[in-house]
mmCIF file with all atom_site columns, C-alpha atoms in Angstrom:
data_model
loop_
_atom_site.group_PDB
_atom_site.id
_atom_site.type_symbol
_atom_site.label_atom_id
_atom_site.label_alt_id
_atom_site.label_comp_id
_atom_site.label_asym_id
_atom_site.label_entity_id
_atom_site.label_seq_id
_atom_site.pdbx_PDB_ins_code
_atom_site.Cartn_x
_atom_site.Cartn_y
_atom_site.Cartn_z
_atom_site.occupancy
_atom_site.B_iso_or_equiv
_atom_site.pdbx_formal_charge
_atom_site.auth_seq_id
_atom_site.auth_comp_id
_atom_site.auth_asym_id
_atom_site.auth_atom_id
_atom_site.pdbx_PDB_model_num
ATOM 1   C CA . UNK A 1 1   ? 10.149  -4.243  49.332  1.00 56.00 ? 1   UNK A CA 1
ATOM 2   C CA . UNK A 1 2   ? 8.424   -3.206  46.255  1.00 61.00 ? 2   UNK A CA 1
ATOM 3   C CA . UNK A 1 3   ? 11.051  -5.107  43.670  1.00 63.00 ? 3   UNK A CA 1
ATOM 4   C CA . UNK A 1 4   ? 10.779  -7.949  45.870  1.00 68.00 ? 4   UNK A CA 1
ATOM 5   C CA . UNK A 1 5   ? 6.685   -7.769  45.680  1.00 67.00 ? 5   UNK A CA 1
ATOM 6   C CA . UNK A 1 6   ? 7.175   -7.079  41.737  1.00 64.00 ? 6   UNK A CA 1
ATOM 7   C CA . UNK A 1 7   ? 9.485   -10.248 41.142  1.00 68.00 ? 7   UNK A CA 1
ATOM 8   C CA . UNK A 1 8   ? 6.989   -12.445 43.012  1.00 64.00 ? 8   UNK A CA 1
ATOM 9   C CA . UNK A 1 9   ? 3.977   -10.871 40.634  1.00 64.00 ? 9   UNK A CA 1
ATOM 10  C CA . UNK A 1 10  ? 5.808   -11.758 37.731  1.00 58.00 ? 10  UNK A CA 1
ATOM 11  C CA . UNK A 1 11  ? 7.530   -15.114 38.610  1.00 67.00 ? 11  UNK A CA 1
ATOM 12  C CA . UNK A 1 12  ? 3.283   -15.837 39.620  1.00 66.00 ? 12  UNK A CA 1
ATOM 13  C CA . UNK A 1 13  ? 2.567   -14.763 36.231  1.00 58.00 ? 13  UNK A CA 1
ATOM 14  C CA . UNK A 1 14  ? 5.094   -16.308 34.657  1.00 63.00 ? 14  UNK A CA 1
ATOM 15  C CA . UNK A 1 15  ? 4.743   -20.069 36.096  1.00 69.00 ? 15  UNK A CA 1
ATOM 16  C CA . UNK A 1 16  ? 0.349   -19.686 35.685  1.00 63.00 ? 16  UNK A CA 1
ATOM 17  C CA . UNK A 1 17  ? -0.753  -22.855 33.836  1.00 61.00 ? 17  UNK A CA 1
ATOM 18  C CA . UNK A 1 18  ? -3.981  -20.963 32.950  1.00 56.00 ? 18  UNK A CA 1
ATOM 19  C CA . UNK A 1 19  ? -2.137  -18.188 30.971  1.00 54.00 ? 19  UNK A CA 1
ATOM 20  C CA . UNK A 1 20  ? 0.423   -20.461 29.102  1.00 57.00 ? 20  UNK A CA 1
ATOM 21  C CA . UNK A 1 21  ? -3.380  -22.075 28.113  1.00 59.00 ? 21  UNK A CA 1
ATOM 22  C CA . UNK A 1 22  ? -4.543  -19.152 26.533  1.00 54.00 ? 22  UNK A CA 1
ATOM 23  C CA . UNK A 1 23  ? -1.145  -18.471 25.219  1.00 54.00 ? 23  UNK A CA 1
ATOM 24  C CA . UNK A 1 24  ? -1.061  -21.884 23.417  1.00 53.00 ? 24  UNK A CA 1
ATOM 25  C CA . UNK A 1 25  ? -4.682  -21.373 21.898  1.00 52.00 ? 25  UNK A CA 1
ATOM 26  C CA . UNK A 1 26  ? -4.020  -17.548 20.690  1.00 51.00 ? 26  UNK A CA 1
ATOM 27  C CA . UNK A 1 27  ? -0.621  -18.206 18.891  1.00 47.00 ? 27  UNK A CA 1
ATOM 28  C CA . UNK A 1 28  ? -0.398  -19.640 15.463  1.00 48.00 ? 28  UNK A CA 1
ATOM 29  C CA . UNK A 1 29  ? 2.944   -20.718 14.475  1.00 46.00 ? 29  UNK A CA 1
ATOM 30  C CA . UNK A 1 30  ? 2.656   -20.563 10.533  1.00 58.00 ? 30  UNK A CA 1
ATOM 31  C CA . UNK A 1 31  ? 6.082   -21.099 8.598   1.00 71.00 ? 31  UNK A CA 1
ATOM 32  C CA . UNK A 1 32  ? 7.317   -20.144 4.923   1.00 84.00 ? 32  UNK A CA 1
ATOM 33  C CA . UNK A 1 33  ? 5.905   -23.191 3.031   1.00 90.00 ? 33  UNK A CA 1
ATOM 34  C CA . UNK A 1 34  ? 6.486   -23.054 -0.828  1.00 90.00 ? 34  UNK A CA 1
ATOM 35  C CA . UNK A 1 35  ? 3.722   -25.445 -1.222  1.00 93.00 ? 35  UNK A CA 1
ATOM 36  C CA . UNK A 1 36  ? 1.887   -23.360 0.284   1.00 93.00 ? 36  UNK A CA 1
ATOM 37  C CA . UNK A 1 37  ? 2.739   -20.331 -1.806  1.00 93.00 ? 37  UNK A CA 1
ATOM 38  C CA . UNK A 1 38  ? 2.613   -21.990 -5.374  1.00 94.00 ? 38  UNK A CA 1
ATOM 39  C CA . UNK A 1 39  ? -1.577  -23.355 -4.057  1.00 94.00 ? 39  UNK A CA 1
ATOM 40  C CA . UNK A 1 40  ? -2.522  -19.934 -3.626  1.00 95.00 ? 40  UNK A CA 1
ATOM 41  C CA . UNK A 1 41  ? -0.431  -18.009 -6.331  1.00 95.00 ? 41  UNK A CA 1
ATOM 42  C CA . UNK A 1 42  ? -1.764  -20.893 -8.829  1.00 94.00 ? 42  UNK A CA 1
ATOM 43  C CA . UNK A 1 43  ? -5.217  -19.941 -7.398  1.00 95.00 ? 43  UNK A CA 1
ATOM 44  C CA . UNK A 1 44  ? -4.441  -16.396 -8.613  1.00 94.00 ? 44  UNK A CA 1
ATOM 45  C CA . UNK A 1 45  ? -3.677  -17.416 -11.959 1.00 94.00 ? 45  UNK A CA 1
ATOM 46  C CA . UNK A 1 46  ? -6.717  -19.076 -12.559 1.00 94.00 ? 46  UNK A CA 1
ATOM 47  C CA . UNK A 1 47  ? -9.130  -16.231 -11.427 1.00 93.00 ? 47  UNK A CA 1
ATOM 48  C CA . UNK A 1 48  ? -7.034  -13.610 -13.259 1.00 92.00 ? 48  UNK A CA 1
ATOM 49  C CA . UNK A 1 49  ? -7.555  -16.422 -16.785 1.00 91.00 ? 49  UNK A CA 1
ATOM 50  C CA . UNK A 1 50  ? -11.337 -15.775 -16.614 1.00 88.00 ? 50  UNK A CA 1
ATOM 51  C CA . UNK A 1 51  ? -12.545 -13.964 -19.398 1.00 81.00 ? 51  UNK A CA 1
ATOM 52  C CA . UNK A 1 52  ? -14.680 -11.432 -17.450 1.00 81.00 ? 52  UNK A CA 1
ATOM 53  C CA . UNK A 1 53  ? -13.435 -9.232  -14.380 1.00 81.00 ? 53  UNK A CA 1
ATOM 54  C CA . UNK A 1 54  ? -15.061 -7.381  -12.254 1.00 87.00 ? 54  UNK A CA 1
ATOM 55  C CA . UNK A 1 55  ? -14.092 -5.123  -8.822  1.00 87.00 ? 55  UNK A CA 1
ATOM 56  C CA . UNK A 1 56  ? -14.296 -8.271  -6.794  1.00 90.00 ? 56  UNK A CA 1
ATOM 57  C CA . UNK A 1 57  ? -12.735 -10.567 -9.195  1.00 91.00 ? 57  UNK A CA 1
ATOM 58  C CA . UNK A 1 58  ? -9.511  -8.565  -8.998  1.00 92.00 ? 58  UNK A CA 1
ATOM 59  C CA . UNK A 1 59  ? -9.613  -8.030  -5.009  1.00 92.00 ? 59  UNK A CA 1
ATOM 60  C CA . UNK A 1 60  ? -10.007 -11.851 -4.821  1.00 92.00 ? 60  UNK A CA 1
ATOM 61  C CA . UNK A 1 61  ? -6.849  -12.344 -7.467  1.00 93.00 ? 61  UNK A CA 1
ATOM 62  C CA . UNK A 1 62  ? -4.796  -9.531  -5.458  1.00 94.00 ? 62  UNK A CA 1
ATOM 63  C CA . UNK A 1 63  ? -5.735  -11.617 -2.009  1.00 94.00 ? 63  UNK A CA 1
ATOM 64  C CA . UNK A 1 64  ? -4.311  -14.878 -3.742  1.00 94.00 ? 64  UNK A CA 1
ATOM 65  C CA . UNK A 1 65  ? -1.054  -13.319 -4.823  1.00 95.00 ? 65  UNK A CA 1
ATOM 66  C CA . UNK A 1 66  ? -0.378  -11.641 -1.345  1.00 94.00 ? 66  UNK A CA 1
ATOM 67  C CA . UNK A 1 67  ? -1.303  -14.893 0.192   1.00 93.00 ? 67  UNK A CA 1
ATOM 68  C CA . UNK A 1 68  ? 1.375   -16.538 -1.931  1.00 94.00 ? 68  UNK A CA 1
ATOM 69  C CA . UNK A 1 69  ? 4.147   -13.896 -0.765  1.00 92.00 ? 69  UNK A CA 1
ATOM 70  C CA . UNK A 1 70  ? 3.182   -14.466 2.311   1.00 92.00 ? 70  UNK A CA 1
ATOM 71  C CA . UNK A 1 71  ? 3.878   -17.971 2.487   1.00 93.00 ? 71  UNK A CA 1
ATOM 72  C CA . UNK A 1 72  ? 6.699   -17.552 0.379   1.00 92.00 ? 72  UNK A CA 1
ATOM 73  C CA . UNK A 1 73  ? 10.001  -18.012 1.951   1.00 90.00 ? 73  UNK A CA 1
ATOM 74  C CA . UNK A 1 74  ? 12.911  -15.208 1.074   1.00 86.00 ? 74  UNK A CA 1
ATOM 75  C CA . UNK A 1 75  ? 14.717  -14.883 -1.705  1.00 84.00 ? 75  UNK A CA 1
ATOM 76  C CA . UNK A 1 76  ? 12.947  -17.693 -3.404  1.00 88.00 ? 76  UNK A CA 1
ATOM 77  C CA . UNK A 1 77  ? 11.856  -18.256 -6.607  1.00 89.00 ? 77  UNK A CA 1
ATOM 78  C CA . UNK A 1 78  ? 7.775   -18.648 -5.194  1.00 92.00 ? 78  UNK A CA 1
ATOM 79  C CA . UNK A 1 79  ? 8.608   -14.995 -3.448  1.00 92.00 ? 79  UNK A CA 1
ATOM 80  C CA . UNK A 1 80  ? 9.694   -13.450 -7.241  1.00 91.00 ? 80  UNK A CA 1
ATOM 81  C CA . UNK A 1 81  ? 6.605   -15.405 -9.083  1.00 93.00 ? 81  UNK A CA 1
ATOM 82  C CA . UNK A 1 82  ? 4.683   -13.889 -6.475  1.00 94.00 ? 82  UNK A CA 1
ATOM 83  C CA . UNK A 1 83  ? 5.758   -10.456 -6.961  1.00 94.00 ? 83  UNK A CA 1
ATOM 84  C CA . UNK A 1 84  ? 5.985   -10.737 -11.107 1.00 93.00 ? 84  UNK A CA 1
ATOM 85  C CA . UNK A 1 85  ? 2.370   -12.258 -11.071 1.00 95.00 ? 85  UNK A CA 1
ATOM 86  C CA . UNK A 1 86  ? 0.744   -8.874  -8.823  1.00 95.00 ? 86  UNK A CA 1
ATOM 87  C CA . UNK A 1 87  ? 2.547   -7.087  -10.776 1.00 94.00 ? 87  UNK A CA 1
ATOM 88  C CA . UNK A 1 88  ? 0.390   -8.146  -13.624 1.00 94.00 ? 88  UNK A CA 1
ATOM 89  C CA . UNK A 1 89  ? -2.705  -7.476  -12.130 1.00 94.00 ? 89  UNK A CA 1
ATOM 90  C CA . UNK A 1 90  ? -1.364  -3.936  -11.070 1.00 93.00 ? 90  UNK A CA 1
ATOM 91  C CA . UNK A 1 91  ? -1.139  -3.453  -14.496 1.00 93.00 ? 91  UNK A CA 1
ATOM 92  C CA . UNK A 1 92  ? -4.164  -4.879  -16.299 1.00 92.00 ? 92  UNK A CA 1
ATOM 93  C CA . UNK A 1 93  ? -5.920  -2.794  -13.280 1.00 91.00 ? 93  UNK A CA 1
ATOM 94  C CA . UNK A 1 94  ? -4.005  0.210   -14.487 1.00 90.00 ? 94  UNK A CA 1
ATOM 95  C CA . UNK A 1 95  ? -2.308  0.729   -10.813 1.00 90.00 ? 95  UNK A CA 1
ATOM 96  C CA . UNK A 1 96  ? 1.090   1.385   -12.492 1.00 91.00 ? 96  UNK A CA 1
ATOM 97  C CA . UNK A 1 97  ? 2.996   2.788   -9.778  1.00 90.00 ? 97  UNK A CA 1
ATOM 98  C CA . UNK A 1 98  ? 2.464   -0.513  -7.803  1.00 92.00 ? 98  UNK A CA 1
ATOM 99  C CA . UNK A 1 99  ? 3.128   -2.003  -11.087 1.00 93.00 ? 99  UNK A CA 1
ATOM 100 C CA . UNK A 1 100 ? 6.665   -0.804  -11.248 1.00 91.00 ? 100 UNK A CA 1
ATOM 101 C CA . UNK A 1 101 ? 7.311   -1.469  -7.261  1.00 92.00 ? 101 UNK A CA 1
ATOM 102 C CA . UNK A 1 102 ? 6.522   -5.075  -7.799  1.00 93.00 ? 102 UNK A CA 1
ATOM 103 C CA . UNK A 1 103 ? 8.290   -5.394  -10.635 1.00 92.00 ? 103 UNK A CA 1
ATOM 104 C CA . UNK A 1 104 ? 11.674  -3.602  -8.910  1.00 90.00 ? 104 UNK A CA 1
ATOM 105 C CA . UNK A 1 105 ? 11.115  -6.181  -6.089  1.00 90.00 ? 105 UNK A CA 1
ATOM 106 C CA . UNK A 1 106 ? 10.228  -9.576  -8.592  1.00 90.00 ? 106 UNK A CA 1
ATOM 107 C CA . UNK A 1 107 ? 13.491  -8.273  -9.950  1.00 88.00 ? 107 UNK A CA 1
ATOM 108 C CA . UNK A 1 108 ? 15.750  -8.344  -6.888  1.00 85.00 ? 108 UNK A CA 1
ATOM 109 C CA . UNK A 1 109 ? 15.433  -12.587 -7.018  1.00 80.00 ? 109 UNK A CA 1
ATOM 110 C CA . UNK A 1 110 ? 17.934  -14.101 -8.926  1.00 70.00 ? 110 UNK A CA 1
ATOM 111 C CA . UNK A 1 111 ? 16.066  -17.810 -9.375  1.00 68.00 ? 111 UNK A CA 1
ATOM 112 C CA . UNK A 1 112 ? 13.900  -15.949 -11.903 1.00 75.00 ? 112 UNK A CA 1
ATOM 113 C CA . UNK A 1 113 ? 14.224  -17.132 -14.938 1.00 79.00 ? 113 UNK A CA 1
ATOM 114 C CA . UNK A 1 114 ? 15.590  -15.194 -18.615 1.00 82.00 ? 114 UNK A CA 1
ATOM 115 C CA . UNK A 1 115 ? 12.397  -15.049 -20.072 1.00 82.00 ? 115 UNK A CA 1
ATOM 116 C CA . UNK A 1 116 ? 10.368  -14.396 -16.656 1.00 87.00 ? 116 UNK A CA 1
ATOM 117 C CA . UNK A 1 117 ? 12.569  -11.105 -16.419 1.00 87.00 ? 117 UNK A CA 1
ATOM 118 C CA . UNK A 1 118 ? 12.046  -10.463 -20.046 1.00 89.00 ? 118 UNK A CA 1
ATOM 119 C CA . UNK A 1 119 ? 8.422   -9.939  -19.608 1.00 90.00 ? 119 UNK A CA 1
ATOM 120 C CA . UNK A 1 120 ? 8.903   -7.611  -16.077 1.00 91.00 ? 120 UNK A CA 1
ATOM 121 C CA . UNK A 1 121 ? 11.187  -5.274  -18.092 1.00 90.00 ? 121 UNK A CA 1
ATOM 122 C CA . UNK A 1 122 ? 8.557   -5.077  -20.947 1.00 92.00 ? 122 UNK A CA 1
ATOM 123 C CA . UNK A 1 123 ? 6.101   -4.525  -18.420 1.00 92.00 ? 123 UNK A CA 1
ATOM 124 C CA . UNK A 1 124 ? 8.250   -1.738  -17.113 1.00 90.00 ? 124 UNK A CA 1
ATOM 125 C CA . UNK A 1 125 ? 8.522   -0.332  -20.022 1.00 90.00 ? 125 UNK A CA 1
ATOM 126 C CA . UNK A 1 126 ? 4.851   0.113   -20.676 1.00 90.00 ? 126 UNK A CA 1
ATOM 127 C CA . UNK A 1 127 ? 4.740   1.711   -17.730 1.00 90.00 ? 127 UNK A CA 1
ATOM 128 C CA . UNK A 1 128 ? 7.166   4.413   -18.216 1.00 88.00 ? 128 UNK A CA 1
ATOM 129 C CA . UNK A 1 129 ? 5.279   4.801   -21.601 1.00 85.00 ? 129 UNK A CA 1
ATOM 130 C CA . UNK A 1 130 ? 2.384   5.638   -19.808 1.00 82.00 ? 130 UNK A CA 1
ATOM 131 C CA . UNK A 1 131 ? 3.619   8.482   -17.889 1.00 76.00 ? 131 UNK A CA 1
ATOM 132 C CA . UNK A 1 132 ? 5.460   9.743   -20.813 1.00 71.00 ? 132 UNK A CA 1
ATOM 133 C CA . UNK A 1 133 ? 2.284   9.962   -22.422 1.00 65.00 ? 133 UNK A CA 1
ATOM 134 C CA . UNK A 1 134 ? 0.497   11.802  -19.624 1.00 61.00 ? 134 UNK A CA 1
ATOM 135 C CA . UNK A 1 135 ? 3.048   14.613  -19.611 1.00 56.00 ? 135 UNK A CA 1
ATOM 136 C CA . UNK A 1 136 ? 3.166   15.559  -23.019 1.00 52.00 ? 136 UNK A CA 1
ATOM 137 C CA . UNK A 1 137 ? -0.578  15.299  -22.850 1.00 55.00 ? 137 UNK A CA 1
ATOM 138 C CA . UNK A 1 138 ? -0.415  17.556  -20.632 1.00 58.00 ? 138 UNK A CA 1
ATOM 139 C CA . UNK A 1 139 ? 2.108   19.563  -22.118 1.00 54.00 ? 139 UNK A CA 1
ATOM 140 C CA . UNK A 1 140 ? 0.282   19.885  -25.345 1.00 52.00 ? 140 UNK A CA 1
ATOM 141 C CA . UNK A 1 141 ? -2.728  20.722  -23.927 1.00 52.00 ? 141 UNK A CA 1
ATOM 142 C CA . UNK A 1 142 ? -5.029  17.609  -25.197 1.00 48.00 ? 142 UNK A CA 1
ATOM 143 C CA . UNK A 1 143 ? -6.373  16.824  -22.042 1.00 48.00 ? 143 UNK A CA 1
ATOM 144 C CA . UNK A 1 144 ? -9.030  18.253  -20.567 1.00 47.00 ? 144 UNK A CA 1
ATOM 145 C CA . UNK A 1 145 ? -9.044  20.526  -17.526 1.00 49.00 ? 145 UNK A CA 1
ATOM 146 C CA . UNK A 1 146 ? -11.371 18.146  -15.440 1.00 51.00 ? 146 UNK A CA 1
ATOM 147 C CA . UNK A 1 147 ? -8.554  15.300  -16.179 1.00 50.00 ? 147 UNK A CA 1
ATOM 148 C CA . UNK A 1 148 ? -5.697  17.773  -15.558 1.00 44.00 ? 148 UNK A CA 1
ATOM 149 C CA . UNK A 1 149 ? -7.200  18.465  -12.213 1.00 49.00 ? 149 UNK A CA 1
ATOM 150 C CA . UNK A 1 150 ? -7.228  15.099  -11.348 1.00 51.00 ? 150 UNK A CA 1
ATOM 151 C CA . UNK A 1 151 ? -3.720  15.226  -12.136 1.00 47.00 ? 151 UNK A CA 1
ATOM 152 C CA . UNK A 1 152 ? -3.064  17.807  -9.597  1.00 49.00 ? 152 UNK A CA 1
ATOM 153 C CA . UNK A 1 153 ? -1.567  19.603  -12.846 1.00 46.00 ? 153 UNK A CA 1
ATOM 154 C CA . UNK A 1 154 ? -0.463  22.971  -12.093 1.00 50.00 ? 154 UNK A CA 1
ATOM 155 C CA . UNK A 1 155 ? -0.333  24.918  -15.612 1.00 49.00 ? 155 UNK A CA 1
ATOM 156 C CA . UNK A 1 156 ? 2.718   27.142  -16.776 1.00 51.00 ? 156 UNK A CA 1
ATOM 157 C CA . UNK A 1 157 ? 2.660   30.667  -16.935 1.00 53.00 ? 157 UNK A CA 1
ATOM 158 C CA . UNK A 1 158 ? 1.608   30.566  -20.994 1.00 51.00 ? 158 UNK A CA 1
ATOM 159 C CA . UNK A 1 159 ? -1.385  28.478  -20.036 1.00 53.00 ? 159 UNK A CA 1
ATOM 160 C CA . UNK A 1 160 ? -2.423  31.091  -17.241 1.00 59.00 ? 160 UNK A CA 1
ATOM 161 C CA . UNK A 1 161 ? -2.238  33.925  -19.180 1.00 61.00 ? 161 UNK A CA 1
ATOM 162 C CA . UNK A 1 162 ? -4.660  32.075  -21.917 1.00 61.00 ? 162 UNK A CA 1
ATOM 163 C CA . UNK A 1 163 ? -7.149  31.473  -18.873 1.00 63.00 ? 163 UNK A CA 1
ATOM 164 C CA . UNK A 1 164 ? -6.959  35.093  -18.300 1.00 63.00 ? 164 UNK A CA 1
ATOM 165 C CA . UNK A 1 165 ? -7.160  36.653  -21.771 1.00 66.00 ? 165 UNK A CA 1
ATOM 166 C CA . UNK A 1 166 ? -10.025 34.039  -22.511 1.00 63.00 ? 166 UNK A CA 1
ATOM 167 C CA . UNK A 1 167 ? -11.995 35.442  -19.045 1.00 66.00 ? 167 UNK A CA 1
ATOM 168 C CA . UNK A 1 168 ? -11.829 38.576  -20.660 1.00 64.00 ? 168 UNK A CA 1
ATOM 169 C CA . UNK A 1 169 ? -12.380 38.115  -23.852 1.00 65.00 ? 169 UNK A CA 1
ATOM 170 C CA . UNK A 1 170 ? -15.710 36.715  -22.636 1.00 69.00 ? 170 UNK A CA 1
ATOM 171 C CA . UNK A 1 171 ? -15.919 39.460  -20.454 1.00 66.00 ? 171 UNK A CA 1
ATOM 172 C CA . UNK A 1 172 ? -16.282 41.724  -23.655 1.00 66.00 ? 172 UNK A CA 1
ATOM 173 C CA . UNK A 1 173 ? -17.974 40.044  -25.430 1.00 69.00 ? 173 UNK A CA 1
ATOM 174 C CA . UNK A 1 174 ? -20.736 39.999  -23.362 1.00 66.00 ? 174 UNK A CA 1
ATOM 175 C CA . UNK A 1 175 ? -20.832 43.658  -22.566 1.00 63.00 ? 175 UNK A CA 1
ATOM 176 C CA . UNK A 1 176 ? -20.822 44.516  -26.535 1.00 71.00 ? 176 UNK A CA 1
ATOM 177 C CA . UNK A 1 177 ? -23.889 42.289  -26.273 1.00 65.00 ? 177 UNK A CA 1
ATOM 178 C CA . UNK A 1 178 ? -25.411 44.370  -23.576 1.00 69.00 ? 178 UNK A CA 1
ATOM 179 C CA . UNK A 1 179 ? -24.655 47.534  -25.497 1.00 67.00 ? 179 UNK A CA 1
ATOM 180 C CA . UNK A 1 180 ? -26.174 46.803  -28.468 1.00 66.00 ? 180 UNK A CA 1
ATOM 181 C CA . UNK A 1 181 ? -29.035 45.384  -27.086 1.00 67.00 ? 181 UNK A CA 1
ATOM 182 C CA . UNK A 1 182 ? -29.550 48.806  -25.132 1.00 67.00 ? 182 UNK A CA 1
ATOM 183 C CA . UNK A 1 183 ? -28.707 50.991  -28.510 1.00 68.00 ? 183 UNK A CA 1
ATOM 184 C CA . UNK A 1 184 ? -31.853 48.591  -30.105 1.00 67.00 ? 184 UNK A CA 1
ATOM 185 C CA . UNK A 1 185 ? -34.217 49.817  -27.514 1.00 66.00 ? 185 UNK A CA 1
ATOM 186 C CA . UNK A 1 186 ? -33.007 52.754  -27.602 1.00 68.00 ? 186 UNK A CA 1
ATOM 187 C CA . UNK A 1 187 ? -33.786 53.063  -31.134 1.00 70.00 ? 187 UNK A CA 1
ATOM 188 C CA . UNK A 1 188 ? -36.888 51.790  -31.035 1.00 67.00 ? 188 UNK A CA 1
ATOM 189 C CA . UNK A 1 189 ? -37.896 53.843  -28.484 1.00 65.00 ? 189 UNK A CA 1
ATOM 190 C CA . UNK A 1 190 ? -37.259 57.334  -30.384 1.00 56.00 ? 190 UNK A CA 1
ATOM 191 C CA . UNK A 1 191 ? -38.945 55.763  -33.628 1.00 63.00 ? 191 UNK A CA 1
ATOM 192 C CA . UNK A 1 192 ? -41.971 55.390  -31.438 1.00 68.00 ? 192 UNK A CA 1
ATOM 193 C CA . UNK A 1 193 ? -41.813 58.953  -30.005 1.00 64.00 ? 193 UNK A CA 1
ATOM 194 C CA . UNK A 1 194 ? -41.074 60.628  -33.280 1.00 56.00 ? 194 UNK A CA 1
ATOM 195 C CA . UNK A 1 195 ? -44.026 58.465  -34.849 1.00 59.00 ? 195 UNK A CA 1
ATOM 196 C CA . UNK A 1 196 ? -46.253 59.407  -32.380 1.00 64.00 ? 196 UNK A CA 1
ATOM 197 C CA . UNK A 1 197 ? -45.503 62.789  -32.892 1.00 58.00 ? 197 UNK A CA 1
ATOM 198 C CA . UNK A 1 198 ? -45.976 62.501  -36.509 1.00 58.00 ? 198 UNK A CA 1
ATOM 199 C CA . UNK A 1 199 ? -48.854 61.102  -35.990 1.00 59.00 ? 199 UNK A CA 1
ATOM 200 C CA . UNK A 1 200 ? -50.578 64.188  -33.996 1.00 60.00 ? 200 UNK A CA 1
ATOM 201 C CA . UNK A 1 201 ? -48.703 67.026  -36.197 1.00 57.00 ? 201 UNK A CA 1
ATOM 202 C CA . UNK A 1 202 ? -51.014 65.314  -39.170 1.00 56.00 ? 202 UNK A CA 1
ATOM 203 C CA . UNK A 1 203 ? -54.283 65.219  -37.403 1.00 56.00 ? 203 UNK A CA 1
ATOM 204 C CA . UNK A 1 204 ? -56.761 67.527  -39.263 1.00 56.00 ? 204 UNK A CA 1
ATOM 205 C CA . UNK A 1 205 ? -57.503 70.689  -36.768 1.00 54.00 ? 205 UNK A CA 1
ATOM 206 C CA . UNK A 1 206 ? -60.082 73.172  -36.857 1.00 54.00 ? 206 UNK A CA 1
ATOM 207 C CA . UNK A 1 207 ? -60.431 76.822  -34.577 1.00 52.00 ? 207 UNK A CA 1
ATOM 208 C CA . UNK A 1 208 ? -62.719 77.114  -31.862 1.00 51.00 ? 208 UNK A CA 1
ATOM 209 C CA . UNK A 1 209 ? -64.027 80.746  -31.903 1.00 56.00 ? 209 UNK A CA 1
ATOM 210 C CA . UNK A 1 210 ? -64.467 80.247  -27.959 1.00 54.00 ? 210 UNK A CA 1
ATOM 211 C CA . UNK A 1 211 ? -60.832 79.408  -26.801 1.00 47.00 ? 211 UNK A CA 1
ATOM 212 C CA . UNK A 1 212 ? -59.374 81.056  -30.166 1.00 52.00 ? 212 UNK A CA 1
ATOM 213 C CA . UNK A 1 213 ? -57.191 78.203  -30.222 1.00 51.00 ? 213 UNK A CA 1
ATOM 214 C CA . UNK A 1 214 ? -56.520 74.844  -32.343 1.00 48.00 ? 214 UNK A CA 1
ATOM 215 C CA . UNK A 1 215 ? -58.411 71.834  -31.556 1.00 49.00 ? 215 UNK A CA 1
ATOM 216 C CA . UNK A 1 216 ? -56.998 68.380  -32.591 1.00 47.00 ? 216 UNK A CA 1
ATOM 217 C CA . UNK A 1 217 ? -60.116 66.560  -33.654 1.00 49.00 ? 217 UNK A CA 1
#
């Protein structure tokens, strides 16, 4: 009884002219056009050829260029200009992780041209550059520790023990400081005490004949 009462639900459902109507306004049937894909990648190009950029320039330019793949059909040469072109703009933002994905993926496309893949393995190389220059950066020690934090650089064993010998170094130095600032007042105050003292042993005195005794005048 119930699977017959469930077949005649959806058979109900199925057949309703009102919900193939809403179906039919809700669902956009967009293809792979490469027309389509060279407008908006073109588009791209120009915004990226201005001569100033700003935050929004380059989320407009990264919108054009994912528009373009989108469009793009596979394995075509608009997919790989698509790709070679963000990976540009990955670059000049200095993204260059996303830089090298884009560039693995433009690659994958054999329409692309000699000198097209030229420029993607320069490109790749400048990369690689760049993160061989961060590590002996921080190898050597130039950068900073705020930029080595945001590294998420974890220092070697040498490096650690210079953090520690520095701490106490500083350590020392400022309880020498404290000493001798102590040893100063301390000085000073026993020149005042034995001054002092001076001072009353060479006072003139005189006996009083009442108390038979010294008076300090």
């Amino acid at each position: 009884m119930l699977k017959q009462e469930r077949e005649f639900i959806v058979n109900e459902l199925l057949s309703s002219k009102f919900l193939k109507d809403i179906a039919a306004k809700n669902v956009h049937n967009e293809a792979k056009d490469p027309e389509e894909s060279d407008r908006y990648r073109k588009e791209g190009n120009a915004l990226y050829a201005l001569s100033g950029h700003s935050a929004v320039i380059h989320e407009k330019i990264l919108t054009r260029y994912t528009q373009s793949l989108a469009f793009a059909p596979a394995n075509s040469l608009q997919m790989a200009l698509a790709y070679s072109n963000r990976s540009a703009l990955f670059y000049h933002c200095g993204k260059y992780v996303d830089c090298m994905l884009d560039i693995e993926r433009a690659m994958r496309y054999e329409p692309l041209c000699i000198k097209i893949k030229k420029k993607l393995i320069d490109r790749k190389v400048m990369c690689m550059k760049y993160f061989d220059g961060e590590i002996i950066k921080r190898r050597t020690g130039v950068e900073t520790i705020r930029s080595i934090k945001s590294h998420n650089f974890v220092p070697d064993r040498e490096d650690e023990r210079a953090i520690v010998i520095h701490k106490v170094v500083a350590v020392l130095n400022v309880v020498t400081v404290t000493l001798v600032l102590c040893c100063c007042w301390c000085i000073i105050d026993v020149a005042r005490c034995y001054k002092t003292a001076r001072a009353r042993a060479l006072r003139p005195r005189r006996r009083s004949p009442e108390f038979r005794r010294h008076i300090v005048l």
